[in-house]
Short mmCIF file of C-alpha atoms and ligand atoms in Angstrom, two decimals:
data_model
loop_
_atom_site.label_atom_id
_atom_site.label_comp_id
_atom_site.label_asym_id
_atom_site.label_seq_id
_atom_site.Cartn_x
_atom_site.Cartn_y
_atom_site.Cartn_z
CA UNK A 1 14.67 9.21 -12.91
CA UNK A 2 13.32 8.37 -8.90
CA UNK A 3 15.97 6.88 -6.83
CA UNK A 4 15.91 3.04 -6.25
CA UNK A 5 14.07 2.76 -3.13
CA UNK A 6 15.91 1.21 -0.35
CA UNK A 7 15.04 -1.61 1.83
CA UNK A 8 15.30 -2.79 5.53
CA UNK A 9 14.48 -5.72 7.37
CA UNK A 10 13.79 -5.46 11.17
CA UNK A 11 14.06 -8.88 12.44
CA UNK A 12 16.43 -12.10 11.87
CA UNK A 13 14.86 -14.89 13.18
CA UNK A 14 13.84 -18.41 11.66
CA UNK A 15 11.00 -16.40 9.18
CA UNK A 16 13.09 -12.81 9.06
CA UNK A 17 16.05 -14.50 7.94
CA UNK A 18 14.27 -16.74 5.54
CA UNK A 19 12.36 -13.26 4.36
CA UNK A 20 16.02 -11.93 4.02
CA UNK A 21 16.59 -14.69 1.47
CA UNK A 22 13.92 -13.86 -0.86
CA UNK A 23 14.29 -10.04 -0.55
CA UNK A 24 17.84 -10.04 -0.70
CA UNK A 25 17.57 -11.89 -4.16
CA UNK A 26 14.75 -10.21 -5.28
CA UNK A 27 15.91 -6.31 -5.34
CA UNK A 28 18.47 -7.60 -7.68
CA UNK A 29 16.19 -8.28 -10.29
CA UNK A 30 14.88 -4.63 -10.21
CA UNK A 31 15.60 -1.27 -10.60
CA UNK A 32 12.84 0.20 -8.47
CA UNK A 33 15.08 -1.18 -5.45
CA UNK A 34 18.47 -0.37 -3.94
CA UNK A 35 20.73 -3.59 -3.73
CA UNK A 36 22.08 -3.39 -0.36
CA UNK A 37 19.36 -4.83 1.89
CA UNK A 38 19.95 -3.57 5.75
CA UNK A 39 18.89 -6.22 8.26
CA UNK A 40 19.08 -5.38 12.06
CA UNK A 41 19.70 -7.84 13.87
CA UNK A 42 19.13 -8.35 17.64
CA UNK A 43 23.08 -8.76 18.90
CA UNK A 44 23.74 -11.60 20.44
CA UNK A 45 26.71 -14.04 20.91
CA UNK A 46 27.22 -17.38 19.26
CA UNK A 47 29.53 -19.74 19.60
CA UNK A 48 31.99 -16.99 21.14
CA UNK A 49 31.35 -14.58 18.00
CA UNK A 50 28.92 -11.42 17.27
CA UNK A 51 25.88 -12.94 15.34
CA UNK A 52 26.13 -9.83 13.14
CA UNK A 53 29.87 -11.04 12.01
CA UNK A 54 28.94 -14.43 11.21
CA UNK A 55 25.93 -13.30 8.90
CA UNK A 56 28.44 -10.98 7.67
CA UNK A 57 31.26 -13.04 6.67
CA UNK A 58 28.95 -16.63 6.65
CA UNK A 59 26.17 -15.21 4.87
CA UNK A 60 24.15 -17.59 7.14
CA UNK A 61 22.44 -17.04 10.19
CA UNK A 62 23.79 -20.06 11.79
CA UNK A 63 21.44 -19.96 15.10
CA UNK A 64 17.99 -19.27 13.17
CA UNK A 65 18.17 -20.33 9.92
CA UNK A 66 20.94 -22.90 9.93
CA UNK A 67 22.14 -24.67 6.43
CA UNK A 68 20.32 -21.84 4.27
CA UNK A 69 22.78 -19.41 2.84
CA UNK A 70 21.72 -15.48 2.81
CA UNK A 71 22.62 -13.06 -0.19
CA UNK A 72 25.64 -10.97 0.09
CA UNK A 73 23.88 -7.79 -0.60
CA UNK A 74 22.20 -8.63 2.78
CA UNK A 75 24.29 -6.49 5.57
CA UNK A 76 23.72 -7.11 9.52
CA UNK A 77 23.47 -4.23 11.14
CA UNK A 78 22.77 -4.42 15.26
CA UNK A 79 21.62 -0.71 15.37
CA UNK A 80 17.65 -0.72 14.17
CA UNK A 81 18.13 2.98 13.88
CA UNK A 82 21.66 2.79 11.52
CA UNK A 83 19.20 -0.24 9.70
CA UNK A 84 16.16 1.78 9.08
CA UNK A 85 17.71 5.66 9.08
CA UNK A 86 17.90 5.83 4.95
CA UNK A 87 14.98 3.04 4.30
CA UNK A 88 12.12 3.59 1.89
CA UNK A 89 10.66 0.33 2.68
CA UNK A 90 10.45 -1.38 6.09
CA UNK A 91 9.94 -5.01 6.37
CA UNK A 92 8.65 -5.87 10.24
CA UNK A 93 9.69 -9.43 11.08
CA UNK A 94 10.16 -10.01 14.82
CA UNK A 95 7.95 -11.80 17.28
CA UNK A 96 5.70 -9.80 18.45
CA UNK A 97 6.68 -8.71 21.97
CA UNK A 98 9.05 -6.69 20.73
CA UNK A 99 7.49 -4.36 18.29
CA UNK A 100 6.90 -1.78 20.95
CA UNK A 101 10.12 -1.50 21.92
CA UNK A 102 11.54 -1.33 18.53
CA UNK A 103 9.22 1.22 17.38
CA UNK A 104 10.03 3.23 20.17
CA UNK A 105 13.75 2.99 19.62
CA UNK A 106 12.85 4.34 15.64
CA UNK A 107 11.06 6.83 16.40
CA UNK A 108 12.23 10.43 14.85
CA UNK A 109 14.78 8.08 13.22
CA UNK A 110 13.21 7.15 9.85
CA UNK A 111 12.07 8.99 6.74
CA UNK A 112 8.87 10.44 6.91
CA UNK A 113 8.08 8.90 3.84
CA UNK A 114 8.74 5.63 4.53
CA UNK A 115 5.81 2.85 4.22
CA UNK A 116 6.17 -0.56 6.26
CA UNK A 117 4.82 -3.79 5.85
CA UNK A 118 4.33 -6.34 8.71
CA UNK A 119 4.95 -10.06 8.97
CA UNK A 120 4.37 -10.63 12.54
CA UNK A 121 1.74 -12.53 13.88
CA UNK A 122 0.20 -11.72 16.90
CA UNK A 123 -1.36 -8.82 18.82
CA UNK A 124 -0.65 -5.97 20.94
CA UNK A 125 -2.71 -5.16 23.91
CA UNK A 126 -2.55 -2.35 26.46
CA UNK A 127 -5.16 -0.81 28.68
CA UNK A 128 -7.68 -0.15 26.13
CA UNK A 129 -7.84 -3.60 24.60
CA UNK A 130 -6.29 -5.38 21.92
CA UNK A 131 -3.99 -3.58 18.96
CA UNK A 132 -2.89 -4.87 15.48
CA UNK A 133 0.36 -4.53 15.30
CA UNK A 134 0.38 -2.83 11.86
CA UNK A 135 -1.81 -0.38 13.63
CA UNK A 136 1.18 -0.10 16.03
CA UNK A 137 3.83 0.54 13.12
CA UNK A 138 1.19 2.90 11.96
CA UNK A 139 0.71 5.07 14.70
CA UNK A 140 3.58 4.86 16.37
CA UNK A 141 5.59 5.59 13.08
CA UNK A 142 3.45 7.83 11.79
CA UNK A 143 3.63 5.55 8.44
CA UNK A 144 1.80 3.38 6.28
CA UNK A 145 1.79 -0.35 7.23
CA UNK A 146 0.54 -3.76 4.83
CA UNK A 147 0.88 -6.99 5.87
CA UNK A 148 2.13 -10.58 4.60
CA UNK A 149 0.90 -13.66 6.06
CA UNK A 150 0.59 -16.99 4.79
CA UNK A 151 1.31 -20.77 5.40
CA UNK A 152 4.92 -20.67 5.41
CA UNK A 153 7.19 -22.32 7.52
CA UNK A 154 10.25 -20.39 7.53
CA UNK A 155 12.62 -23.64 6.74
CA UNK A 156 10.38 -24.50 3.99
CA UNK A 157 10.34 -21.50 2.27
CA UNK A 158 14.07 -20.92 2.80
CA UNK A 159 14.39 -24.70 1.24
CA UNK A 160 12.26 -22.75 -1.83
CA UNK A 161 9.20 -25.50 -1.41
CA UNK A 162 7.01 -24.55 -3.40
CA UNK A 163 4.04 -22.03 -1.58
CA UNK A 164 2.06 -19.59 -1.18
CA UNK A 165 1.60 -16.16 0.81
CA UNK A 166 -1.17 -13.06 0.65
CA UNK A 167 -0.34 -9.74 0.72
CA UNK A 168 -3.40 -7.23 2.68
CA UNK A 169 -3.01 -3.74 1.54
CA UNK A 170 -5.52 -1.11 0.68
CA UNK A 171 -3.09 0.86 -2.12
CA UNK A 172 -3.16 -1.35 -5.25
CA UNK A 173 0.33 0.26 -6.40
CA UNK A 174 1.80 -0.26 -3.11
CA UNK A 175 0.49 -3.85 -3.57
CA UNK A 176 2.12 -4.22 -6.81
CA UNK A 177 5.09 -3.14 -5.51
CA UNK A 178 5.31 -5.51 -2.62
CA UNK A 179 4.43 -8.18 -4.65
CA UNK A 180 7.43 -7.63 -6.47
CA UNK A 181 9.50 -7.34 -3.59
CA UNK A 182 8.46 -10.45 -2.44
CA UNK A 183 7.02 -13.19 -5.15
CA UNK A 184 9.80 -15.48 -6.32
CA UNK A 185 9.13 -18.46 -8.51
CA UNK A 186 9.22 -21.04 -5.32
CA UNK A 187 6.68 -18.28 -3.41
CA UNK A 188 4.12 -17.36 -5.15
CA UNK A 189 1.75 -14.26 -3.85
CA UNK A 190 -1.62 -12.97 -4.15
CA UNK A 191 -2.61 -9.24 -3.04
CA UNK A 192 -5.96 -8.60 -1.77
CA UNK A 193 -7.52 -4.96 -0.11
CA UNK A 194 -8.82 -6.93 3.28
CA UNK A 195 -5.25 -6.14 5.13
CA UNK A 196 -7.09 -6.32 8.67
CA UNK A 197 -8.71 -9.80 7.96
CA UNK A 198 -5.65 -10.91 6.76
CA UNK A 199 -3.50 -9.92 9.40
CA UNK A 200 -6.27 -11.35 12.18
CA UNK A 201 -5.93 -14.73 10.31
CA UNK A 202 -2.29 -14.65 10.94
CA UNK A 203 -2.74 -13.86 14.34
CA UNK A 204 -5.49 -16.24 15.25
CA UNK A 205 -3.92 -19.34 13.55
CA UNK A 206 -1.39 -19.47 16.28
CA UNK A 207 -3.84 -20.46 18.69
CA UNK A 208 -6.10 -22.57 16.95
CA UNK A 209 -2.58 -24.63 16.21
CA UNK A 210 -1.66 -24.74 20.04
CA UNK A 211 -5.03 -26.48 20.11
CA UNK A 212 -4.13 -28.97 17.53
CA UNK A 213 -0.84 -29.78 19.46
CA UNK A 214 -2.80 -30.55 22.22
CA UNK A 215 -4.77 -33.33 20.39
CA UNK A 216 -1.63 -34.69 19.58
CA UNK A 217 -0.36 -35.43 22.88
CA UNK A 218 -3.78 -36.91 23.86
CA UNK A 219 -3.12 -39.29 21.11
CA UNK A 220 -5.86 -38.18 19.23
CA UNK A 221 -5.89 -38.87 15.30
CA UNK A 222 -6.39 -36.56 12.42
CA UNK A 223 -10.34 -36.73 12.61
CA UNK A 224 -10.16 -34.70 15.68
CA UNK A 225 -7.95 -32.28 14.86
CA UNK A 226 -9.62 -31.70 11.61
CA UNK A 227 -12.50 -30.56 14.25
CA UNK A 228 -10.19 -28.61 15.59
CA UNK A 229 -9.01 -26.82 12.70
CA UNK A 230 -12.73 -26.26 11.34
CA UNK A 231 -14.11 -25.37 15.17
CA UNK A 232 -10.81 -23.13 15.36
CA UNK A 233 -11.89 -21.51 12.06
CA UNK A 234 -15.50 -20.46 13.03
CA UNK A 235 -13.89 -18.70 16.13
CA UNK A 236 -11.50 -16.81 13.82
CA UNK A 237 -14.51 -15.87 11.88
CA UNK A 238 -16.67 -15.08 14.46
CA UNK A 239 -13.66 -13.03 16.10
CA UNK A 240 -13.51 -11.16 13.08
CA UNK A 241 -17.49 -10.41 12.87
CA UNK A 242 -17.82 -9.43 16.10
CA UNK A 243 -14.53 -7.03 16.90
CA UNK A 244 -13.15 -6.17 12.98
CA UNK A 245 -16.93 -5.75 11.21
CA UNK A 246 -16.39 -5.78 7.12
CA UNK A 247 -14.36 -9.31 6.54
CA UNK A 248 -14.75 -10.41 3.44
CA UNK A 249 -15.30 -14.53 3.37
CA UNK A 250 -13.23 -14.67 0.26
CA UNK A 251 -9.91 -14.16 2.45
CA UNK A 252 -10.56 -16.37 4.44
CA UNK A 253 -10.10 -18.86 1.63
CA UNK A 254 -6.17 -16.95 0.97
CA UNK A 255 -3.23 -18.42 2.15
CA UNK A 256 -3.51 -16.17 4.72
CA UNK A 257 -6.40 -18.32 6.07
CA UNK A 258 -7.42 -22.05 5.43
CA UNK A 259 -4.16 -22.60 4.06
CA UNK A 260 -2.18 -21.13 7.20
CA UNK A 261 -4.26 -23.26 9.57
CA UNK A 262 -3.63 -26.55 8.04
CA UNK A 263 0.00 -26.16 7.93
CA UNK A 264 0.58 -24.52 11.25
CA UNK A 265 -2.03 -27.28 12.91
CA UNK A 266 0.12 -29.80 11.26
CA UNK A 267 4.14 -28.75 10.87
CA UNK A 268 4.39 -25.47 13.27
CA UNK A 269 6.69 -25.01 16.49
CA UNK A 270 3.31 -23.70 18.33
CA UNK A 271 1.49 -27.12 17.69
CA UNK A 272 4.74 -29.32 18.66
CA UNK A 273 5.58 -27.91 21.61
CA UNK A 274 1.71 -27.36 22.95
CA UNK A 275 2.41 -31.37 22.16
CA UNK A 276 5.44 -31.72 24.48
CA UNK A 277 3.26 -29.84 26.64
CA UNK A 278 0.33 -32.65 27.26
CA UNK A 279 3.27 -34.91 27.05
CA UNK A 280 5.44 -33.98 29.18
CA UNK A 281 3.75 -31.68 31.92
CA UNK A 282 6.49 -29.23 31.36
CA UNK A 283 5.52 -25.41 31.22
CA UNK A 284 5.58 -23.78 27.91
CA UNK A 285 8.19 -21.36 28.51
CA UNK A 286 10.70 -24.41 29.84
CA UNK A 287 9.62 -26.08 26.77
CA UNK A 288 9.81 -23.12 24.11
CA UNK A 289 13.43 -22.42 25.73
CA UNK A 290 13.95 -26.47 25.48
CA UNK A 291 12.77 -26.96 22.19
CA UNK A 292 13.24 -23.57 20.30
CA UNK A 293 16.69 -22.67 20.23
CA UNK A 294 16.11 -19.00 21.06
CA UNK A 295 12.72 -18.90 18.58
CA UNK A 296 10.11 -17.73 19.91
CA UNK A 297 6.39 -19.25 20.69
CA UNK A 298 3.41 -16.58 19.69
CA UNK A 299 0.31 -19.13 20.20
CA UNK A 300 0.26 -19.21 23.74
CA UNK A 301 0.89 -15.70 24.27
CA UNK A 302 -1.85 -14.74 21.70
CA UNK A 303 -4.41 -17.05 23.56
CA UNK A 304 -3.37 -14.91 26.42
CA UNK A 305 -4.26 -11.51 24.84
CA UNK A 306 -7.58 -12.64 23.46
CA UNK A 307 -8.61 -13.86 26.38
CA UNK A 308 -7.82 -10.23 28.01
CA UNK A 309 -10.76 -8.97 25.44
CA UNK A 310 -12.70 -11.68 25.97
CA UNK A 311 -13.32 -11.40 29.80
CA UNK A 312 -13.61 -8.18 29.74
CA UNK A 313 -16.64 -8.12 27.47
CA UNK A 314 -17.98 -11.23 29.06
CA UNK A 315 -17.56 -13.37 25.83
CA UNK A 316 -15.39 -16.20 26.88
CA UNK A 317 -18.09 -18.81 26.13
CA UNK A 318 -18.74 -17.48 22.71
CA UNK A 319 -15.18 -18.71 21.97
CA UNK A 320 -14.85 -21.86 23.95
CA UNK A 321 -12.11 -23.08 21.84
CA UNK A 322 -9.96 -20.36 21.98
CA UNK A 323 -10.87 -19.69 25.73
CA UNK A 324 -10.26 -23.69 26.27
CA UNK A 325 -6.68 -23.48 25.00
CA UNK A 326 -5.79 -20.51 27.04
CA UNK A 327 -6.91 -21.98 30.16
CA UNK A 328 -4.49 -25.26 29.69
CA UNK A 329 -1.81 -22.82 28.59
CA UNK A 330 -1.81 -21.40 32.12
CA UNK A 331 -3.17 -24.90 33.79
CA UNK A 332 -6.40 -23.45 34.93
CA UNK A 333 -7.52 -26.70 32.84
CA UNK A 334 -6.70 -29.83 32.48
CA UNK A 335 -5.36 -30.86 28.52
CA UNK A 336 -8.18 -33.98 29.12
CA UNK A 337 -10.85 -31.24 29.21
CA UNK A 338 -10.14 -29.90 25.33
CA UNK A 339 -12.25 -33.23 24.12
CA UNK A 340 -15.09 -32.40 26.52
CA UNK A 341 -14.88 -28.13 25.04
CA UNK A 342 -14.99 -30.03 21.42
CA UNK A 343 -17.74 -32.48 21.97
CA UNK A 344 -19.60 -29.01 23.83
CA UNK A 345 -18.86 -26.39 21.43
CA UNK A 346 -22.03 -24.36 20.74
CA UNK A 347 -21.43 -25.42 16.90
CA UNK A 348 -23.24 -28.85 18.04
CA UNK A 349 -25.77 -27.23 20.40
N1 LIG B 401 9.20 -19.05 11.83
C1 LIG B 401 8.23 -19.22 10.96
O1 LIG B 401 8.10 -20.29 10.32
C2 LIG B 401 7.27 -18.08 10.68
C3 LIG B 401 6.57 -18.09 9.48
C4 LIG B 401 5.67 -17.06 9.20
C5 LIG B 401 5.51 -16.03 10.12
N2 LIG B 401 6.21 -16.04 11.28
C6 LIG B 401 6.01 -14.90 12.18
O2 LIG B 401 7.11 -14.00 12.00
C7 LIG B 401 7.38 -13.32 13.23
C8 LIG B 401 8.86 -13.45 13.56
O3 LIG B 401 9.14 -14.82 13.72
P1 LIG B 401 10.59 -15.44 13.53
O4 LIG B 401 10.37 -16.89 13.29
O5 LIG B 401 11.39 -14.67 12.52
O6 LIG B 401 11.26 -15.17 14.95
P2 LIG B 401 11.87 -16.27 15.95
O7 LIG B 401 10.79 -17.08 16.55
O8 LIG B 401 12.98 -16.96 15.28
O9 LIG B 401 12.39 -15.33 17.15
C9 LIG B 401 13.68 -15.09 17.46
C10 LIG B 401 14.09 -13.69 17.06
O10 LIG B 401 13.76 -12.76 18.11
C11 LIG B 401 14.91 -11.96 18.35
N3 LIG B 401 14.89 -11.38 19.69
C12 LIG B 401 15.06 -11.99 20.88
N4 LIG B 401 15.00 -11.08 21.88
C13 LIG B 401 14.77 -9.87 21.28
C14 LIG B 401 14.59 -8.55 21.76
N5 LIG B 401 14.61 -8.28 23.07
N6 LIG B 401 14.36 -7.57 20.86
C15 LIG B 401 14.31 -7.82 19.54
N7 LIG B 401 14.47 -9.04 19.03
C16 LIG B 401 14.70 -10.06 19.88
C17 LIG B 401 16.04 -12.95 18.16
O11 LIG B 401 17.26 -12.26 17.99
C18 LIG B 401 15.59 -13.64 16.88
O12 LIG B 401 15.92 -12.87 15.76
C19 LIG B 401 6.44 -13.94 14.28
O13 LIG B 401 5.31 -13.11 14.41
C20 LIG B 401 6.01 -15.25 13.66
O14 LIG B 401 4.72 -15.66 14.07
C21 LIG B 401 7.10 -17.04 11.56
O1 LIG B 402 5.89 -22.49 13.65
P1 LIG B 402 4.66 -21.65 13.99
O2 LIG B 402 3.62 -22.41 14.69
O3 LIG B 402 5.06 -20.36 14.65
O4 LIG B 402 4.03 -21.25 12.57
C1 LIG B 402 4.87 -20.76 11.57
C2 LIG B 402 4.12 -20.03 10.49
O5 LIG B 402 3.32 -19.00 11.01
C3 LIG B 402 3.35 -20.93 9.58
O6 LIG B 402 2.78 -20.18 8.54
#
């Protein structure tokens, strides 16, 4: 008889906490998991009370997820270490910034034989270049690391609209085994081997979608973001040939891809505020701390790190899209200058 594997969330934010939801539910229905799910959460006051006690005794994280009611058998814990010390399973679900930090702080503090799988979308960069961030729960962890990623608002999902997510992992049991973690009725899952295209497409969306937002605050209609989304989706594919050789086009057409883009382009925080943005000439951090509530914005950011790579290699005209966006991020360009990078893209050359 193996033990009922235990599992821990790292991250409570608008998608962690609707994650929380679905897992918390979900290792009921099993025996291969333990039914006390440990979530850390990063402490913080609310409303004059720990955020831990109020997802403790509320079963609702009232500042991310408000009106959605957690399982019981999910547990708040503000320690990652006291979280993660016992887990088999680690779910990664915090914005990207802070996965350094946290795998830092976990370090010599989990089981050896613990595997991981990432939610976040985004990248790391340091000197060398750009990082995925499973590779970052890999190597700093010194553990195995899958990914989920998909077009799923967090409020959405936590409503239990019906949609769709795809697992990447190389290890077909561990993929069965995640799937069952994490496939509900409402969310419905698909596992496929290409974890690093998947996790890219995650990553990559967020920018294409910051583009999108921008067309809305020209006052542009839905022809021209369409060209946005499909220009914004060569770029991800070229990114993918030229610095992660070995994508297979067929994941592309996941969740994970297509699917992701249209919904993020269309109902995501990184399109509405890059919106405000045009709108209201407001930076994005005064908007994201504005409009967000504490959330946090990955688009911008990610333009920011690609562009890193990209200047450094001399490529930033092979992706004039992406390039475009991060240059009216940091108002190097002027939003009125995205039509002239759409009507120029070397796609109509
Ligand atoms: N929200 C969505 O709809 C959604 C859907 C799919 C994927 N994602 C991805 O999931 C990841 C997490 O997003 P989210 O929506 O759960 O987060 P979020 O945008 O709600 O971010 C806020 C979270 O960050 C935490 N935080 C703030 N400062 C911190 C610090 N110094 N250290 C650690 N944590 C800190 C906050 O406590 C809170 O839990 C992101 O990569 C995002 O792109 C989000
Ligand atoms: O709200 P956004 O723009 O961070 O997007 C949320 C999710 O990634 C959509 O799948």
């Amino acid at each position: 008889m193996t033990e009922p594997l235990k599992v821990a969330i790292v991250g409570s934010g608008n998608w962690g906490s609707a994650i929380a939801k679905i897992v918390g539910h979900n290792v009921l229905k099993s025996d291969d998991f333990a039914t006390e799910v440990k979530m850390y959460v990063y402490e913080e006051m609310v409303d004059g009370r720990k955020l831990t006690e109020i997802i403790n005794t509320e079963h609702e994280n009232i500042k991310y997820l408000k009106g959605h009611k957690l399982p019981e058998n999910v547990v708040a814990v503000p320690d990652a270490r006291d979280a993660c010390r016992e887990a088999d399973i680690l779910i990664f679900v915090l914005p990207h910034q802070f996965v350094r930090r946290i795998c830092s702080n976990l370090q010599g503090h989990i089981k050896p034989t613990a595997v991981a799988i990432s939610l976040i979308k985004g990248f790391d960069v340091h000197d060398k270049g750009l990082e995925l961030i499973s590779n970052v729960v890999r190597t700093m962890l010194s553990i195995d690391c899958a990914v989920l990623m998909g077009a799923n608002i967090a409020s959405e999902v936590a409503g239990e609209n019906y949609c769709e997510a795809t697992i990447g992992c190389k290890k077909p049991d561990f993929g069965k085994l995640l799937k069952k973690l994490f496939q509900t009725d409402y969310f419905r899952i698909v596992v496929v081997e290409d974890e690093i295209t998947v996790e890219l497409c995650g990553a990559l969306k967020n920018v294409t979608a910051t583009g999108a937002g921008f067309v809305d605050g020209l006052g542009y209609g839905d022809n021209t973001k369409a060209a946005v989304i499909r220009l914004g989706l060569m770029e991800m594919v070229k990114f993918c040939e030229e610095f992660y050789p070995g994508s297979k086009m067929s994941t592309f057409l996941e969740s994970c891809g297509v699917a992701d883009l249209v919904t993020t382009c269309y109902g995501g925080r990184n399109r509405r505020v890059a919106e405000a943005f045009v709108k209201t000439g407001k930076s994005i951090p005064e908007l994201e701390k504005e409009m967000l509530n504490g959330q946090s914005l990955q688009g911008p950011p990610t333009a920011a790190e690609i562009n890193i790579m990209l200047k450094a290699k001399n490529m930033e005209d092979r992706f004039p899209l992406f390039t475009a966006i991060h240059r009216i991020c940091i108002r190097e360009l002027e939003p009125q200058k995205f039509i002239d990078c759409l009507k120029n893209h070397p796609e109509h050359m």
